[in-house]
Coordinates of C-alpha atoms and ligand atoms in Angstrom, one line a residue:
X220 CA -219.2 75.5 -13.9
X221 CA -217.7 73.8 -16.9
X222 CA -216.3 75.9 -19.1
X223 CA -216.0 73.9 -22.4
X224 CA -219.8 73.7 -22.6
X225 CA -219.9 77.3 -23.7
X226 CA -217.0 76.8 -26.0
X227 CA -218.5 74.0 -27.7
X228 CA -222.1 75.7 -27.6
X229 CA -220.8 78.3 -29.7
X230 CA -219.5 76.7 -32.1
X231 CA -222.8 74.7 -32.4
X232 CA -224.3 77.9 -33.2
X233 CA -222.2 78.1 -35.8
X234 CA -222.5 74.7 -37.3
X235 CA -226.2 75.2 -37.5
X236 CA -225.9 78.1 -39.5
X237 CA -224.1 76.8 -42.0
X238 CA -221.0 78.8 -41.5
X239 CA -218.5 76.7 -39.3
X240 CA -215.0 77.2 -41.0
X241 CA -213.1 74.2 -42.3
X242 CA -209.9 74.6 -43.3
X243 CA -207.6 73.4 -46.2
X244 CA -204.4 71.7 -45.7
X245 CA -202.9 73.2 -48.6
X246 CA -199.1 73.2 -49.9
X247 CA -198.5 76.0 -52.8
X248 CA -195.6 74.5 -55.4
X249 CA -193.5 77.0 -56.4
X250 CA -192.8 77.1 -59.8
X251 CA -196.2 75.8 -60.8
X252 CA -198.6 78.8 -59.6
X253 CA -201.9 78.6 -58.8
X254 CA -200.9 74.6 -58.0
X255 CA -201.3 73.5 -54.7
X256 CA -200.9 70.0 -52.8
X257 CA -203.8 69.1 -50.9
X258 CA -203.7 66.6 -47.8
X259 CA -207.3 65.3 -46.5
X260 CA -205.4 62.4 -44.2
X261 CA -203.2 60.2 -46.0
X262 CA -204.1 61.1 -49.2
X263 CA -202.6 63.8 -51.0
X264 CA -203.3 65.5 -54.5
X265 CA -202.8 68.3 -56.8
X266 CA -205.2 71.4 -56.8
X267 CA -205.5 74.5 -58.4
X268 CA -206.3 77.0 -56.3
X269 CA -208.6 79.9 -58.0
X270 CA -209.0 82.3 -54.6
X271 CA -205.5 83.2 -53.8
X272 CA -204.8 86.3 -52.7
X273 CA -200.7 86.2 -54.1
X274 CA -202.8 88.0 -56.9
X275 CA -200.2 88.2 -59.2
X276 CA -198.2 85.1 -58.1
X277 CA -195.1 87.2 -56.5
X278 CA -195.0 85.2 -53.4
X279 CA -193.0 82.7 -56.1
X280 CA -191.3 85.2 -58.2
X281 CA -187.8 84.4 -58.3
X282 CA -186.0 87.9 -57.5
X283 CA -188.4 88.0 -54.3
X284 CA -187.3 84.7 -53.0
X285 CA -183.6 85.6 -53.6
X286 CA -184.4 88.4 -51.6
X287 CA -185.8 86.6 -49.1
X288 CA -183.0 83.8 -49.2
X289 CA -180.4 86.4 -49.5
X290 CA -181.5 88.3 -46.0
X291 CA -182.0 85.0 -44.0
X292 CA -178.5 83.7 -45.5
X293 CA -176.8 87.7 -44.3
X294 CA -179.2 88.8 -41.1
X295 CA -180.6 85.2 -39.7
X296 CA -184.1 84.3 -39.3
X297 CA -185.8 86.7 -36.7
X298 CA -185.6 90.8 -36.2
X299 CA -184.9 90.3 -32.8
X300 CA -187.1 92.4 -31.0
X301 CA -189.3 95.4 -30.9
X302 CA -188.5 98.1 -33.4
X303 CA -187.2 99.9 -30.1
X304 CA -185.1 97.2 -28.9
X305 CA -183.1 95.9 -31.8
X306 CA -186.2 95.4 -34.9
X307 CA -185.3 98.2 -36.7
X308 CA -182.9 96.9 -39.3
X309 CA -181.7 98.4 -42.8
X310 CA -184.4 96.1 -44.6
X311 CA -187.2 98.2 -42.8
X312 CA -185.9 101.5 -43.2
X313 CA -185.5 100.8 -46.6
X314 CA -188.7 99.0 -47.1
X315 CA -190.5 102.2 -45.3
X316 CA -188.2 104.7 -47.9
X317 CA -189.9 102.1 -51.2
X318 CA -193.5 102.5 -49.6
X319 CA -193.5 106.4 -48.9
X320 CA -192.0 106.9 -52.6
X321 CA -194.7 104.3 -54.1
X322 CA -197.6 106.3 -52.4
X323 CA -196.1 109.8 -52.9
X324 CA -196.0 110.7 -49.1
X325 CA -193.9 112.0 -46.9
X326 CA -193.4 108.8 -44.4
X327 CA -194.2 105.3 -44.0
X328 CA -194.3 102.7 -41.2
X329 CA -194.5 99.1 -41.6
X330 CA -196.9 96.7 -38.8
X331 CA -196.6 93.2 -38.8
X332 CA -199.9 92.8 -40.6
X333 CA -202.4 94.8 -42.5
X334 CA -204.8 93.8 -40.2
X335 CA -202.6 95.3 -37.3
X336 CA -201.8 98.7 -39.4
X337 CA -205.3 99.3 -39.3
X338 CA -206.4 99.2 -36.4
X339 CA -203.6 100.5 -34.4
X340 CA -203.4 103.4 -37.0
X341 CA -207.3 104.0 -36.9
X342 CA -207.6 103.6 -33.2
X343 CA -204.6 105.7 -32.7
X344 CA -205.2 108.9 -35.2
X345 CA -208.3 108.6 -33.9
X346 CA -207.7 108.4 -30.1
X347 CA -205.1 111.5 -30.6
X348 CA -207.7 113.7 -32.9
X349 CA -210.2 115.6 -29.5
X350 CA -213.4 114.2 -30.7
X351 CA -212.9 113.3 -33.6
X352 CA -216.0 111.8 -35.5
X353 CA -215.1 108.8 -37.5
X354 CA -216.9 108.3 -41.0
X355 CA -217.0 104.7 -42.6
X356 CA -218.0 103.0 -45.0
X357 CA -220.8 100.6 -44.6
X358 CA -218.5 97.2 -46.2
X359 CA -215.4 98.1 -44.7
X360 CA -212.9 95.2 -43.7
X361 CA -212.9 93.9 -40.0
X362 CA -209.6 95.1 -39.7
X363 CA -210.6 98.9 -39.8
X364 CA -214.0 98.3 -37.9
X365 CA -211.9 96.7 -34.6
X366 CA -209.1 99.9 -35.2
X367 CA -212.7 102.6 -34.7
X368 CA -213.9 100.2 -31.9
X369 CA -210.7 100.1 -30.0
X370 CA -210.5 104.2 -30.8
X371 CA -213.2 104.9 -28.6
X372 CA -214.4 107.4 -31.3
X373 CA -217.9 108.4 -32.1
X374 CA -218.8 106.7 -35.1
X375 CA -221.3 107.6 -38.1
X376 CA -221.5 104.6 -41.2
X377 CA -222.4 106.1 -44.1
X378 CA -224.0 103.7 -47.3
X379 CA -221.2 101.8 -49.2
X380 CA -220.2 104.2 -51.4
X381 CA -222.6 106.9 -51.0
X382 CA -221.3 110.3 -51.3
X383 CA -224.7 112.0 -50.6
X384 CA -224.9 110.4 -47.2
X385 CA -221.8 111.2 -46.7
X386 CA -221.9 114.6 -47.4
X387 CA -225.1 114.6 -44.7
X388 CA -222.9 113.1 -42.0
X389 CA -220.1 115.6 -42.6
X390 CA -222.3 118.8 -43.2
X391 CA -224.3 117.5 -39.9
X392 CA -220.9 116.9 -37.8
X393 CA -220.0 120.7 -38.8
X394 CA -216.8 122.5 -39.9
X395 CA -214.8 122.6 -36.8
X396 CA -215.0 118.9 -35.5
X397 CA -212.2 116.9 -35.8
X398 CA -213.5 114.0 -38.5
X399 CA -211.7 111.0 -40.5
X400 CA -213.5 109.6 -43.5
X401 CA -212.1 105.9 -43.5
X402 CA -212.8 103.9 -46.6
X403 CA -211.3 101.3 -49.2
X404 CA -210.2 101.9 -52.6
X405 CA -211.0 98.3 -54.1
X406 CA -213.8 96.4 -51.8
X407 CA -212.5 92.9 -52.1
X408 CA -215.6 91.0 -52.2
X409 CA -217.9 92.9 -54.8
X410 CA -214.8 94.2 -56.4
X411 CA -216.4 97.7 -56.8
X412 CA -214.3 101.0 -56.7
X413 CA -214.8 103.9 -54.4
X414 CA -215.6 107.0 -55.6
X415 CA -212.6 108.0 -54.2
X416 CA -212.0 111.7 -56.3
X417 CA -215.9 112.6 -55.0
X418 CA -214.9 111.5 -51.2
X419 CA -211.6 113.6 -51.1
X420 CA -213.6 116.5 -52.8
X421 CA -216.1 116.2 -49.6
X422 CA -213.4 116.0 -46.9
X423 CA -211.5 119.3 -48.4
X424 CA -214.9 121.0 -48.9
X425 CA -216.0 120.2 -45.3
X426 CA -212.4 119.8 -43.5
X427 CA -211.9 116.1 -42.8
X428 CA -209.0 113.8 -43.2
X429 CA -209.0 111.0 -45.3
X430 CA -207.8 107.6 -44.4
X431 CA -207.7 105.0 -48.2
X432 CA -207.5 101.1 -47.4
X433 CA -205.8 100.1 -50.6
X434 CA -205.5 96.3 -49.9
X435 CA -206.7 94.6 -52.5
X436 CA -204.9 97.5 -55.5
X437 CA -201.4 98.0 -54.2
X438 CA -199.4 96.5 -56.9
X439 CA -202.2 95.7 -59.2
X440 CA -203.5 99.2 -60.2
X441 CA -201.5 102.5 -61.4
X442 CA -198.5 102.9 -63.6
X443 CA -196.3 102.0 -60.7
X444 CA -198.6 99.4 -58.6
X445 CA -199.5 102.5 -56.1
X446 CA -203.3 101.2 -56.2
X447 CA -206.1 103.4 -57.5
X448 CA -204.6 106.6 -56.3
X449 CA -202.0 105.9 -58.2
X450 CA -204.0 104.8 -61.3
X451 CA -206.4 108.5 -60.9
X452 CA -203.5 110.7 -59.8
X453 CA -205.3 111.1 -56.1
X454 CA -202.4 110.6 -54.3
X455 CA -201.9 113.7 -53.0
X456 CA -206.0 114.1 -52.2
X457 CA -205.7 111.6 -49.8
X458 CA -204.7 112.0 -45.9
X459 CA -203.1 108.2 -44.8
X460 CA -202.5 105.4 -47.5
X461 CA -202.9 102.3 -46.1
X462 CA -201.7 98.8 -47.6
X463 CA -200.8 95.4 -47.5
X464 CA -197.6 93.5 -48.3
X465 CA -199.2 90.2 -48.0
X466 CA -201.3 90.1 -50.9
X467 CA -200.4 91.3 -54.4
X468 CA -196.7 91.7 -53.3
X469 CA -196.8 87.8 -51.9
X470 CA -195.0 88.6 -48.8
X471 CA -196.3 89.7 -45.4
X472 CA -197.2 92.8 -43.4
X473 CA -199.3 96.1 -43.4
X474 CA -198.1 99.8 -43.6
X475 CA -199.7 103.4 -43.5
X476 CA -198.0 106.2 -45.4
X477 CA -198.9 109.7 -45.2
X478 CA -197.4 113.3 -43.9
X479 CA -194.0 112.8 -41.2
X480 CA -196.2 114.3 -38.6
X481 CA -199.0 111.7 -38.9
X482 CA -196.4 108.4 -38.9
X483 CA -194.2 109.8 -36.5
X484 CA -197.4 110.1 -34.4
X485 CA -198.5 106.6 -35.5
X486 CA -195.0 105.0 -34.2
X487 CA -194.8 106.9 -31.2
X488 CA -198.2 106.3 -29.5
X489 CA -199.5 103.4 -31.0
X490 CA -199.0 100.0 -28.5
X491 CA -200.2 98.0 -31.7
X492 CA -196.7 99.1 -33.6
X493 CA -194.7 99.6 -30.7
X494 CA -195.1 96.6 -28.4
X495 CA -194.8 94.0 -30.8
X496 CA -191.3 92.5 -32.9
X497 CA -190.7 93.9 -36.1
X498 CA -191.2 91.8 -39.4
X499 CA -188.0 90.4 -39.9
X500 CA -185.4 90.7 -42.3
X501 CA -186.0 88.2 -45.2
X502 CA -189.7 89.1 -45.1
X503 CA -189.1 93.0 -45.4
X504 CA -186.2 92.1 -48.2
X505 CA -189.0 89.9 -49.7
X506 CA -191.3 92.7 -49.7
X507 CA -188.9 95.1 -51.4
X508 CA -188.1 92.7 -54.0
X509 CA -191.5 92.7 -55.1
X510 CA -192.5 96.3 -54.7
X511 CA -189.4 97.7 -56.8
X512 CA -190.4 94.8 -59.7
X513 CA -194.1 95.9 -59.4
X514 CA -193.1 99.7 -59.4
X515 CA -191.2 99.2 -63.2
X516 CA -193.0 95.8 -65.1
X517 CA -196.4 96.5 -66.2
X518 CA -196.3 92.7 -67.6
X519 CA -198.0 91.1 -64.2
X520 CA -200.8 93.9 -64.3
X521 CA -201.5 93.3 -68.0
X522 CA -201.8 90.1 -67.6
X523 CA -203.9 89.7 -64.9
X524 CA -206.5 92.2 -66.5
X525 CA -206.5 90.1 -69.7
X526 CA -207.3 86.7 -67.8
X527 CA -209.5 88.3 -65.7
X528 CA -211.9 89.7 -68.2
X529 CA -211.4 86.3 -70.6
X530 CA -212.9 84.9 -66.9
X531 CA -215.7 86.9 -66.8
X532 CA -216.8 86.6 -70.1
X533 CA -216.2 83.0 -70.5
X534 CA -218.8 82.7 -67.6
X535 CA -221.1 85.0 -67.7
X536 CA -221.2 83.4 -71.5
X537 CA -222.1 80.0 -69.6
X538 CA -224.7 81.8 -67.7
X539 CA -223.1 81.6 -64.5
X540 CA -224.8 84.5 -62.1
X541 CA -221.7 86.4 -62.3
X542 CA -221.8 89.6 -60.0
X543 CA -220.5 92.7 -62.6
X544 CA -217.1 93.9 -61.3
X545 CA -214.6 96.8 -62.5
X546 CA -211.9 94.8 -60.9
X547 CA -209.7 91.5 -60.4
X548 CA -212.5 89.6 -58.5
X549 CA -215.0 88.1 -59.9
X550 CA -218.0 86.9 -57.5
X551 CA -220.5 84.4 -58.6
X552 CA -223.3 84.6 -56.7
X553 CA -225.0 81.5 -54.6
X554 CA -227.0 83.2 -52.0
X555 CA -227.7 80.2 -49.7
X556 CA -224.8 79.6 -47.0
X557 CA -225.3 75.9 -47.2
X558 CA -225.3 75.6 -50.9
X559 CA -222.3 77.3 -51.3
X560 CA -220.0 75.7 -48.8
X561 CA -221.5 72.4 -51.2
X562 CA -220.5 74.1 -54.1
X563 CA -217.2 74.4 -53.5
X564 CA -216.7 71.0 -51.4
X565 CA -217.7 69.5 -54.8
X566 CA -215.3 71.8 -56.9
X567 CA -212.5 70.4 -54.5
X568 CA -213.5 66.5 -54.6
X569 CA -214.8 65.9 -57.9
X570 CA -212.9 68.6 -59.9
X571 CA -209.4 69.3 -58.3
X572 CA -210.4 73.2 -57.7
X573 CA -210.1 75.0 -54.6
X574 CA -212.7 77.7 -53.9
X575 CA -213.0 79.5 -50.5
X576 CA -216.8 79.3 -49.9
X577 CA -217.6 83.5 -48.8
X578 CA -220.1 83.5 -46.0
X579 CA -221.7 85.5 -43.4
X580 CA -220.2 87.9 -41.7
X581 CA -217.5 88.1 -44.0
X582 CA -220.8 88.9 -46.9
X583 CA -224.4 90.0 -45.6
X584 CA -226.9 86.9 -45.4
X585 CA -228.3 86.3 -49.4
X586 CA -225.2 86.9 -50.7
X587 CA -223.4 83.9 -49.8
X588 CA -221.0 83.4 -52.9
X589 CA -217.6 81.9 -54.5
X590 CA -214.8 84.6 -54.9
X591 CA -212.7 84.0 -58.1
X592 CA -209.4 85.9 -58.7
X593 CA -207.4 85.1 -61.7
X594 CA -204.0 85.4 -61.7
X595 CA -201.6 86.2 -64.8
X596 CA -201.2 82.4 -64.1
X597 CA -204.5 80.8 -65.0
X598 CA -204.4 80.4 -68.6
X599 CA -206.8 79.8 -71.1
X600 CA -207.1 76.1 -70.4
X601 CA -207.7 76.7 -67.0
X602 CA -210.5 79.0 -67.5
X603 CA -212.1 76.6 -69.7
X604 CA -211.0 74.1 -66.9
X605 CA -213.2 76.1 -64.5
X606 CA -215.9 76.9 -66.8
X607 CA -217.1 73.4 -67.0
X608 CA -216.4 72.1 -63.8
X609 CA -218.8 75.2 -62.4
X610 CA -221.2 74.2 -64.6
X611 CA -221.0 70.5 -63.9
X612 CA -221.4 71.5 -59.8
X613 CA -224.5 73.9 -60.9
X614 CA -226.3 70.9 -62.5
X615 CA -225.5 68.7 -60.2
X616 CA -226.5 70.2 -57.3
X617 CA -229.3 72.2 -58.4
X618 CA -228.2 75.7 -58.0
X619 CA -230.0 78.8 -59.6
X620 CA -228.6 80.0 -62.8
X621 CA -230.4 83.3 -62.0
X622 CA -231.7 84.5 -59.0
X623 CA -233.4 87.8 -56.9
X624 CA -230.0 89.1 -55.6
X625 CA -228.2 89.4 -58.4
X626 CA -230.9 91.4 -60.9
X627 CA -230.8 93.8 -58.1
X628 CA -226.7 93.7 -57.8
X629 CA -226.9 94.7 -61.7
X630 CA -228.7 97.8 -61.5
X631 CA -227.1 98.9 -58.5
X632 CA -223.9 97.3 -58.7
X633 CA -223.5 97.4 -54.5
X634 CA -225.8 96.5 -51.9
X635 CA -228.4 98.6 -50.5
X636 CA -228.6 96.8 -47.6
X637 CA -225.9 97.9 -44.7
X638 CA -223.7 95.6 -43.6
X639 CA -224.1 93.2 -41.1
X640 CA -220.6 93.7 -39.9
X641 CA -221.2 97.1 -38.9
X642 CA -224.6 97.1 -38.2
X643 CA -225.0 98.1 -34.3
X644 CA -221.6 97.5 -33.6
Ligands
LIG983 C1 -206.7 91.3 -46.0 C2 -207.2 92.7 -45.7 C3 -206.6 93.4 -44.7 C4 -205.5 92.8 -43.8 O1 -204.3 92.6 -44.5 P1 -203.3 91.5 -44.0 O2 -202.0 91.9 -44.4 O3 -203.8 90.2 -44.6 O4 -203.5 91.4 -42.5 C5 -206.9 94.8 -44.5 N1 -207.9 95.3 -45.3 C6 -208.6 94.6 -46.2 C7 -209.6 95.3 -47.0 C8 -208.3 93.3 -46.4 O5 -209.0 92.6 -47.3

């Protein structure tokens, strides 16, 4: 038997359909956000990059690398172990103290990812609740989908952000099972918001727990950068806040926060957490840094609102198929896998611009689209920068001002169709 053949078959499969991943060898300058190096070779150029993540450009804010300088100068490099073994250092305990205060919760407990606090916080509440009935949502992120698979739960999917089948699912599971509503607050590639008041109201009215993936709002959304429990005073409605430090605070790692008994649960069954070395020093210091500046300046949320709606009009002005959004992303709809990977290796080669082309499974088939998140950092120029050079590549290679999708993605604002993700999985 040769092994390799399967290998290479199936990643055939998924150079025919159009969604083999290629990626960037990028270099982020600090000091000159969203500007990137770009190697292809020997050749090397200057980017910008218009799909970060490091929403608000922390990752180069000066007080979080001193932090992070500071720590590695005072405590070395690594943690040096498991939490249990010799991880737990003062960074984390007082990284955990920032996180429970930010969210309004009794606890919190920091994973080496967000990916990883999701699912070995899912699969573990989960595992320890005696059948327990899990309730997602239809577009939730791979990360919570592998923490219910790996729970061994039952598992019902209601409609993205539909409360009345929701309310079906719980009313159906009945009063006195054990259930956890899992759901995000801001779904990163529509940029739609949950209806997250209505969803607490339902688990209180039919007994469930409540588990918020705030990913994609810690740090961007709520007087103190708490997300949009903090921005709608729900804090206190919700079960387990989960977050990232990776993304808006420009460091790395995942936490949950919630009630003592629930974390100390969390970090004393879950393998996920506990079988694994902590994040170390200079990245929790990092993280700290950024979550204390975020807690007091409102400056870096301000600011990112304003270029972000100059963004959206500017395009949707151009007539770019712009997909409304309440939030910080801002998807532009292609709808054809092949064109879109085209679309953006065009932006890159002709125009200097770096655009993750979003395709299948990460978005259902038809809604293959670029994903734009301004920072604070792109200015105007840049926007009209962007404008043209979008409009140049939709000339150029024939894409669709307007098309099916996107009428329908303005009345509804959300999909109807469920997810592929989930779908029989
Ligand atoms: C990125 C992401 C995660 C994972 O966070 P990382 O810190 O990058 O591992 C979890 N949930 C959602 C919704 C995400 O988009």
């Amino acid at each position: 038997m040769n092994y390799n053949i399967f290998f290479q078959k199936a990643i055939d499969q998924l150079h025919t359909e159009k969604r083999y991943r290629v990626f960037s060898d990028l270099e982020r300058i600090a000091g000159a956000f969203p500007r990137a190096i770009r190697r292809d070779g020997e050749i090397a150029r200057e980017i910008t990059v218009w799909c970060s993540n490091d929403y608000l450009g922390m990752g180069q804010h000066a007080d979080v690398i001193n932090a992070l300088r500071h720590a590695a100068d005072t405590m070395g490099a690594g943690a040096g172990g498991t939490r249990n073994i010799s991880g737990t250092h003062h960074y984390l305990v007082e990284l955990e103290k920032e996180l429970a205060d930010l969210h309004n919760k009794e606890a919190g407990l920091v994973f080496t990812s967000g990916f990883i606090s999701n699912e070995a916080s899912i699969s573990t509440i989960a595992q320890l609740l005696p059948n327990c009935l899990i309730l997602s949502d239809a577009f939730n992120h791979a990360s919570i989908i592998e923490g219910i698979r790996r729970s061994g739960a039952k598992k019902k999917i209601f409609r993205h952000n539909d409360l009345i089948h929701l309310e079906h699912l719980l009313k159906t599971a009945g009063h006195a099972r054990a259930k956890l509503i899992v759901f995000e607050s801001v779904y990163s590639m529509d940029g739609d918001i949950a209806p997250t008041a209505a969803i607490a109201d339902l688990a209180k009215k039919y007994n469930a727990m409540t588990y918020i993936d705030e990913v994609h709002a810690v740090g961007m959304y709520g007087p103190r950068g708490g997300g949009i429990t903090d921005r709608d005073n729900l804090t206190h409605c919700i079960d387990i806040i989960e977050g990232t430090l990776a993304k808006a605070y420009g460091a790395l790692g995942g936490y949950i926060t919630g009630s003592k008994s629930v974390i100390d649960a969390v970090r004393s069954y879950s393998p996920g957490f506990i079988f694994t070395t902590a994040l170390p020093p200079a990245i929790a210091a990092s993280a700290i840094a950024a979550i204390r500046h975020l807690k007091k300046s409102q400056m870096e949320r301000i600011m990112q609102q304003r270029q972000t709606q100059k963004t959206k009009d500017i395009l949707i002005q151009a007539g770019l198929p712009i997909i409304p959004s309440e939030t910080h992303i801002v998807p532009i709809l292609i709808s054809d896998p092949d064109l879109c990977k085209k679309a953006t290796d065009h932006l890159l080669e002709k125009h200097d611009i770096y655009i993750q082309p979003i395709n299948y499974p990460t978005v259902p088939r038809g809604t293959e689209r670029l994903r734009i998140t301004p920072t604070p950092f792109h200015n105007d120029a840049l926007i009209e920068i962007l404008k043209d050079a979008l409009l140049e590549t939709w000339h150029a290679l024939d894409i669709p001002f307007t098309n099916k999708k996107q009428s329908t993605l303005v009345e509804t604002n959300h999909f109807v169709a469920l997810t592929v993700s989930q779908a029989g999985g």
